[in-house]
C-alpha cells in the first residue's frame, strides 16, 4: 500500500462520513420540525 493509496482511502472515508452527517442533520431538523408542529397543534 503506497502513501497515495492511503490518501485516496482517506478521501473516500471523509466522503462517507460527510454523507452520513448530512443524513443525520436532515433527520434531526425533520424531527425538530415535527416536534414543533405537535406542540403548536396541541
PDB file of N, CA and C in Angstrom:
ATOM      1  N   UNK A   1       0.854  -1.199   0.000  1.00  0.00           N
ATOM      2  CA  UNK A   1       0.000   0.000   0.000  1.00  0.00           C
ATOM      3  C   UNK A   1       0.888   1.247   0.000  1.00  0.00           C
ATOM      4  N   UNK A   2       0.732   2.057  -1.017  1.00  0.00           N
ATOM      5  CA  UNK A   2       1.544   3.268  -1.111  1.00  0.00           C
ATOM      6  C   UNK A   2       0.883   4.392  -0.336  1.00  0.00           C
ATOM      7  N   UNK A   3       1.615   5.462  -0.186  1.00  0.00           N
ATOM      8  CA  UNK A   3       1.088   6.625   0.531  1.00  0.00           C
ATOM      9  C   UNK A   3      -0.116   7.199  -0.218  1.00  0.00           C
ATOM     10  N   UNK A   4      -0.050   7.112  -1.544  1.00  0.00           N
ATOM     11  CA  UNK A   4      -1.137   7.642  -2.369  1.00  0.00           C
ATOM     12  C   UNK A   4      -2.424   6.852  -2.140  1.00  0.00           C
ATOM     13  N   UNK A   5      -2.311   5.537  -2.012  1.00  0.00           N
ATOM     14  CA  UNK A   5      -3.478   4.705  -1.753  1.00  0.00           C
ATOM     15  C   UNK A   5      -4.138   5.112  -0.439  1.00  0.00           C
ATOM     16  N   UNK A   6      -3.309   5.350   0.565  1.00  0.00           N
ATOM     17  CA  UNK A   6      -3.826   5.762   1.862  1.00  0.00           C
ATOM     18  C   UNK A   6      -4.567   7.088   1.762  1.00  0.00           C
ATOM     19  N   UNK A   7      -4.037   7.978   0.929  1.00  0.00           N
ATOM     20  CA  UNK A   7      -4.643   9.298   0.745  1.00  0.00           C
ATOM     21  C   UNK A   7      -6.025   9.162   0.093  1.00  0.00           C
ATOM     22  N   UNK A   8      -6.123   8.313  -0.929  1.00  0.00           N
ATOM     23  CA  UNK A   8      -7.408   8.111  -1.607  1.00  0.00           C
ATOM     24  C   UNK A   8      -8.414   7.457  -0.661  1.00  0.00           C
ATOM     25  N   UNK A   9      -7.928   6.541   0.149  1.00  0.00           N
ATOM     26  CA  UNK A   9      -8.799   5.876   1.122  1.00  0.00           C
ATOM     27  C   UNK A   9      -9.359   6.887   2.110  1.00  0.00           C
ATOM     28  N   UNK A  10      -8.531   7.837   2.502  1.00  0.00           N
ATOM     29  CA  UNK A  10      -8.945   8.871   3.445  1.00  0.00           C
ATOM     30  C   UNK A  10     -10.025   9.748   2.836  1.00  0.00           C
ATOM     31  N   UNK A  11      -9.854  10.115   1.569  1.00  0.00           N
ATOM     32  CA  UNK A  11     -10.838  10.957   0.879  1.00  0.00           C
ATOM     33  C   UNK A  11     -12.173  10.220   0.805  1.00  0.00           C
ATOM     34  N   UNK A  12     -12.134   8.938   0.463  1.00  0.00           N
ATOM     35  CA  UNK A  12     -13.364   8.146   0.374  1.00  0.00           C
ATOM     36  C   UNK A  12     -14.044   8.086   1.732  1.00  0.00           C
ATOM     37  N   UNK A  13     -13.257   7.851   2.774  1.00  0.00           N
ATOM     38  CA  UNK A  13     -13.788   7.760   4.132  1.00  0.00           C
ATOM     39  C   UNK A  13     -14.438   9.080   4.541  1.00  0.00           C
ATOM     40  N   UNK A  14     -13.781  10.188   4.217  1.00  0.00           N
ATOM     41  CA  UNK A  14     -14.336  11.507   4.545  1.00  0.00           C
ATOM     42  C   UNK A  14     -15.641  11.746   3.808  1.00  0.00           C
ATOM     43  N   UNK A  15     -15.719  11.278   2.566  1.00  0.00           N
ATOM     44  CA  UNK A  15     -16.947  11.438   1.777  1.00  0.00           C
ATOM     45  C   UNK A  15     -18.086  10.662   2.433  1.00  0.00           C
ATOM     46  N   UNK A  16     -17.792   9.461   2.901  1.00  0.00           N
ATOM     47  CA  UNK A  16     -18.809   8.635   3.569  1.00  0.00           C
ATOM     48  C   UNK A  16     -19.276   9.314   4.856  1.00  0.00           C
ATOM     49  N   UNK A  17     -18.327   9.799   5.638  1.00  0.00           N
ATOM     50  CA  UNK A  17     -18.660  10.470   6.896  1.00  0.00           C
ATOM     51  C   UNK A  17     -19.499  11.729   6.630  1.00  0.00           C
ATOM     52  N   UNK A  18     -19.098  12.507   5.644  1.00  0.00           N
ATOM     53  CA  UNK A  18     -19.835  13.723   5.309  1.00  0.00           C
ATOM     54  C   UNK A  18     -21.261  13.370   4.886  1.00  0.00           C
ATOM     55  N   UNK A  19     -21.398  12.284   4.125  1.00  0.00           N
ATOM     56  CA  UNK A  19     -22.710  11.832   3.664  1.00  0.00           C
ATOM     57  C   UNK A  19     -23.580  11.447   4.857  1.00  0.00           C
ATOM     58  N   UNK A  20     -22.997  10.713   5.802  1.00  0.00           N
ATOM     59  CA  UNK A  20     -23.732  10.299   6.999  1.00  0.00           C
ATOM     60  C   UNK A  20     -24.153  11.516   7.822  1.00  0.00           C
ATOM     61  N   UNK A  21     -23.224  12.463   7.980  1.00  0.00           N
ATOM     62  CA  UNK A  21     -23.510  13.671   8.751  1.00  0.00           C
ATOM     63  C   UNK A  21     -24.665  14.448   8.136  1.00  0.00           C
ATOM     64  N   UNK A  22     -24.653  14.555   6.819  1.00  0.00           N
ATOM     65  CA  UNK A  22     -25.725  15.267   6.115  1.00  0.00           C
ATOM     66  C   UNK A  22     -27.054  14.577   6.383  1.00  0.00           C
ATOM     67  N   UNK A  23     -27.035  13.252   6.337  1.00  0.00           N
ATOM     68  CA  UNK A  23     -28.242  12.458   6.560  1.00  0.00           C
ATOM     69  C   UNK A  23     -28.764  12.663   7.978  1.00  0.00           C
ATOM     70  N   UNK A  24     -27.867  12.585   8.946  1.00  0.00           N
ATOM     71  CA  UNK A  24     -28.234  12.759  10.353  1.00  0.00           C
ATOM     72  C   UNK A  24     -28.772  14.168  10.599  1.00  0.00           C
ATOM     73  N   UNK A  25     -28.107  15.166  10.038  1.00  0.00           N
ATOM     74  CA  UNK A  25     -28.539  16.554  10.205  1.00  0.00           C
ATOM     75  C   UNK A  25     -29.938  16.748   9.637  1.00  0.00           C
ATOM     76  N   UNK A  26     -30.184  16.164   8.470  1.00  0.00           N
ATOM     77  CA  UNK A  26     -31.502  16.269   7.828  1.00  0.00           C
ATOM     78  C   UNK A  26     -32.563  15.604   8.712  1.00  0.00           C
ATOM     79  N   UNK A  27     -32.234  14.449   9.260  1.00  0.00           N
ATOM     80  CA  UNK A  27     -33.173  13.739  10.133  1.00  0.00           C
ATOM     81  C   UNK A  27     -33.487  14.564  11.375  1.00  0.00           C
ATOM     82  N   UNK A  28     -32.461  15.177  11.949  1.00  0.00           N
ATOM     83  CA  UNK A  28     -32.638  15.986  13.155  1.00  0.00           C
ATOM     84  C   UNK A  28     -33.561  17.174  12.898  1.00  0.00           C
ATOM     85  N   UNK A  29     -33.343  17.872  11.794  1.00  0.00           N
ATOM     86  CA  UNK A  29     -34.166  19.042  11.502  1.00  0.00           C
ATOM     87  C   UNK A  29     -35.598  18.622  11.200  1.00  0.00           C
ATOM     88  N   UNK A  30     -35.757  17.483  10.554  1.00  0.00           N
ATOM     89  CA  UNK A  30     -37.088  16.963  10.253  1.00  0.00           C
ATOM     90  C   UNK A  30     -37.810  16.632  11.567  1.00  0.00           C
ATOM     91  N   UNK A  31     -37.103  15.978  12.465  1.00  0.00           N
ATOM     92  CA  UNK A  31     -37.643  15.601  13.771  1.00  0.00           C
ATOM     93  C   UNK A  31     -38.024  16.844  14.571  1.00  0.00           C
ATOM     94  N   UNK A  32     -37.155  17.849  14.535  1.00  0.00           N
ATOM     95  CA  UNK A  32     -37.393  19.098  15.245  1.00  0.00           C
ATOM     96  C   UNK A  32     -38.673  19.770  14.757  1.00  0.00           C
ATOM     97  N   UNK A  33     -38.819  19.828  13.423  1.00  0.00           N
ATOM     98  CA  UNK A  33     -39.993  20.456  12.827  1.00  0.00           C
ATOM     99  C   UNK A  33     -41.251  19.692  13.226  1.00  0.00           C
ATOM    100  N   UNK A  34     -41.162  18.378  13.253  1.00  0.00           N
ATOM    101  CA  UNK A  34     -42.284  17.524  13.632  1.00  0.00           C
ATOM    102  C   UNK A  34     -42.699  17.808  15.076  1.00  0.00           C
ATOM    103  N   UNK A  35     -41.701  17.936  15.955  1.00  0.00           N
ATOM    104  CA  UNK A  35     -41.978  18.227  17.361  1.00  0.00           C
ATOM    105  C   UNK A  35     -42.658  19.583  17.512  1.00  0.00           C
ATOM    106  N   UNK A  36     -42.151  20.591  16.789  1.00  0.00           N
ATOM    107  CA  UNK A  36     -42.731  21.936  16.853  1.00  0.00           C
ATOM    108  C   UNK A  36     -44.180  21.921  16.388  1.00  0.00           C
ATOM    109  N   UNK A  37     -44.456  21.178  15.313  1.00  0.00           N
ATOM    110  CA  UNK A  37     -45.813  21.100  14.781  1.00  0.00           C
ATOM    111  C   UNK A  37     -46.740  20.453  15.797  1.00  0.00           C
ATOM    112  N   UNK A  38     -46.249  19.438  16.487  1.00  0.00           N
ATOM    113  CA  UNK A  38     -47.061  18.765  17.504  1.00  0.00           C
ATOM    114  C   UNK A  38     -47.387  19.713  18.658  1.00  0.00           C
ATOM    115  N   UNK A  39     -46.406  20.511  19.060  1.00  0.00           N
ATOM    116  CA  UNK A  39     -46.588  21.445  20.174  1.00  0.00           C
ATOM    117  C   UNK A  39     -47.611  22.519  19.801  1.00  0.00           C
ATOM    118  N   UNK A  40     -47.490  23.057  18.598  1.00  0.00           N
ATOM    119  CA  UNK A  40     -48.413  24.118  18.194  1.00  0.00           C
ATOM    120  C   UNK A  40     -49.816  23.562  17.910  1.00  0.00           C
ATOM    121  N   UNK A  41     -49.918  22.280  17.618  1.00  0.00           N
ATOM    122  CA  UNK A  41     -51.219  21.669  17.328  1.00  0.00           C
ATOM    123  C   UNK A  41     -52.007  21.421  18.612  1.00  0.00           C
ATOM    124  N   UNK A  42     -51.305  21.123  19.696  1.00  0.00           N
ATOM    125  CA  UNK A  42     -51.997  20.806  20.952  1.00  0.00           C
ATOM    126  C   UNK A  42     -52.423  22.044  21.723  1.00  0.00           C
TER     127      UNK A  42
END
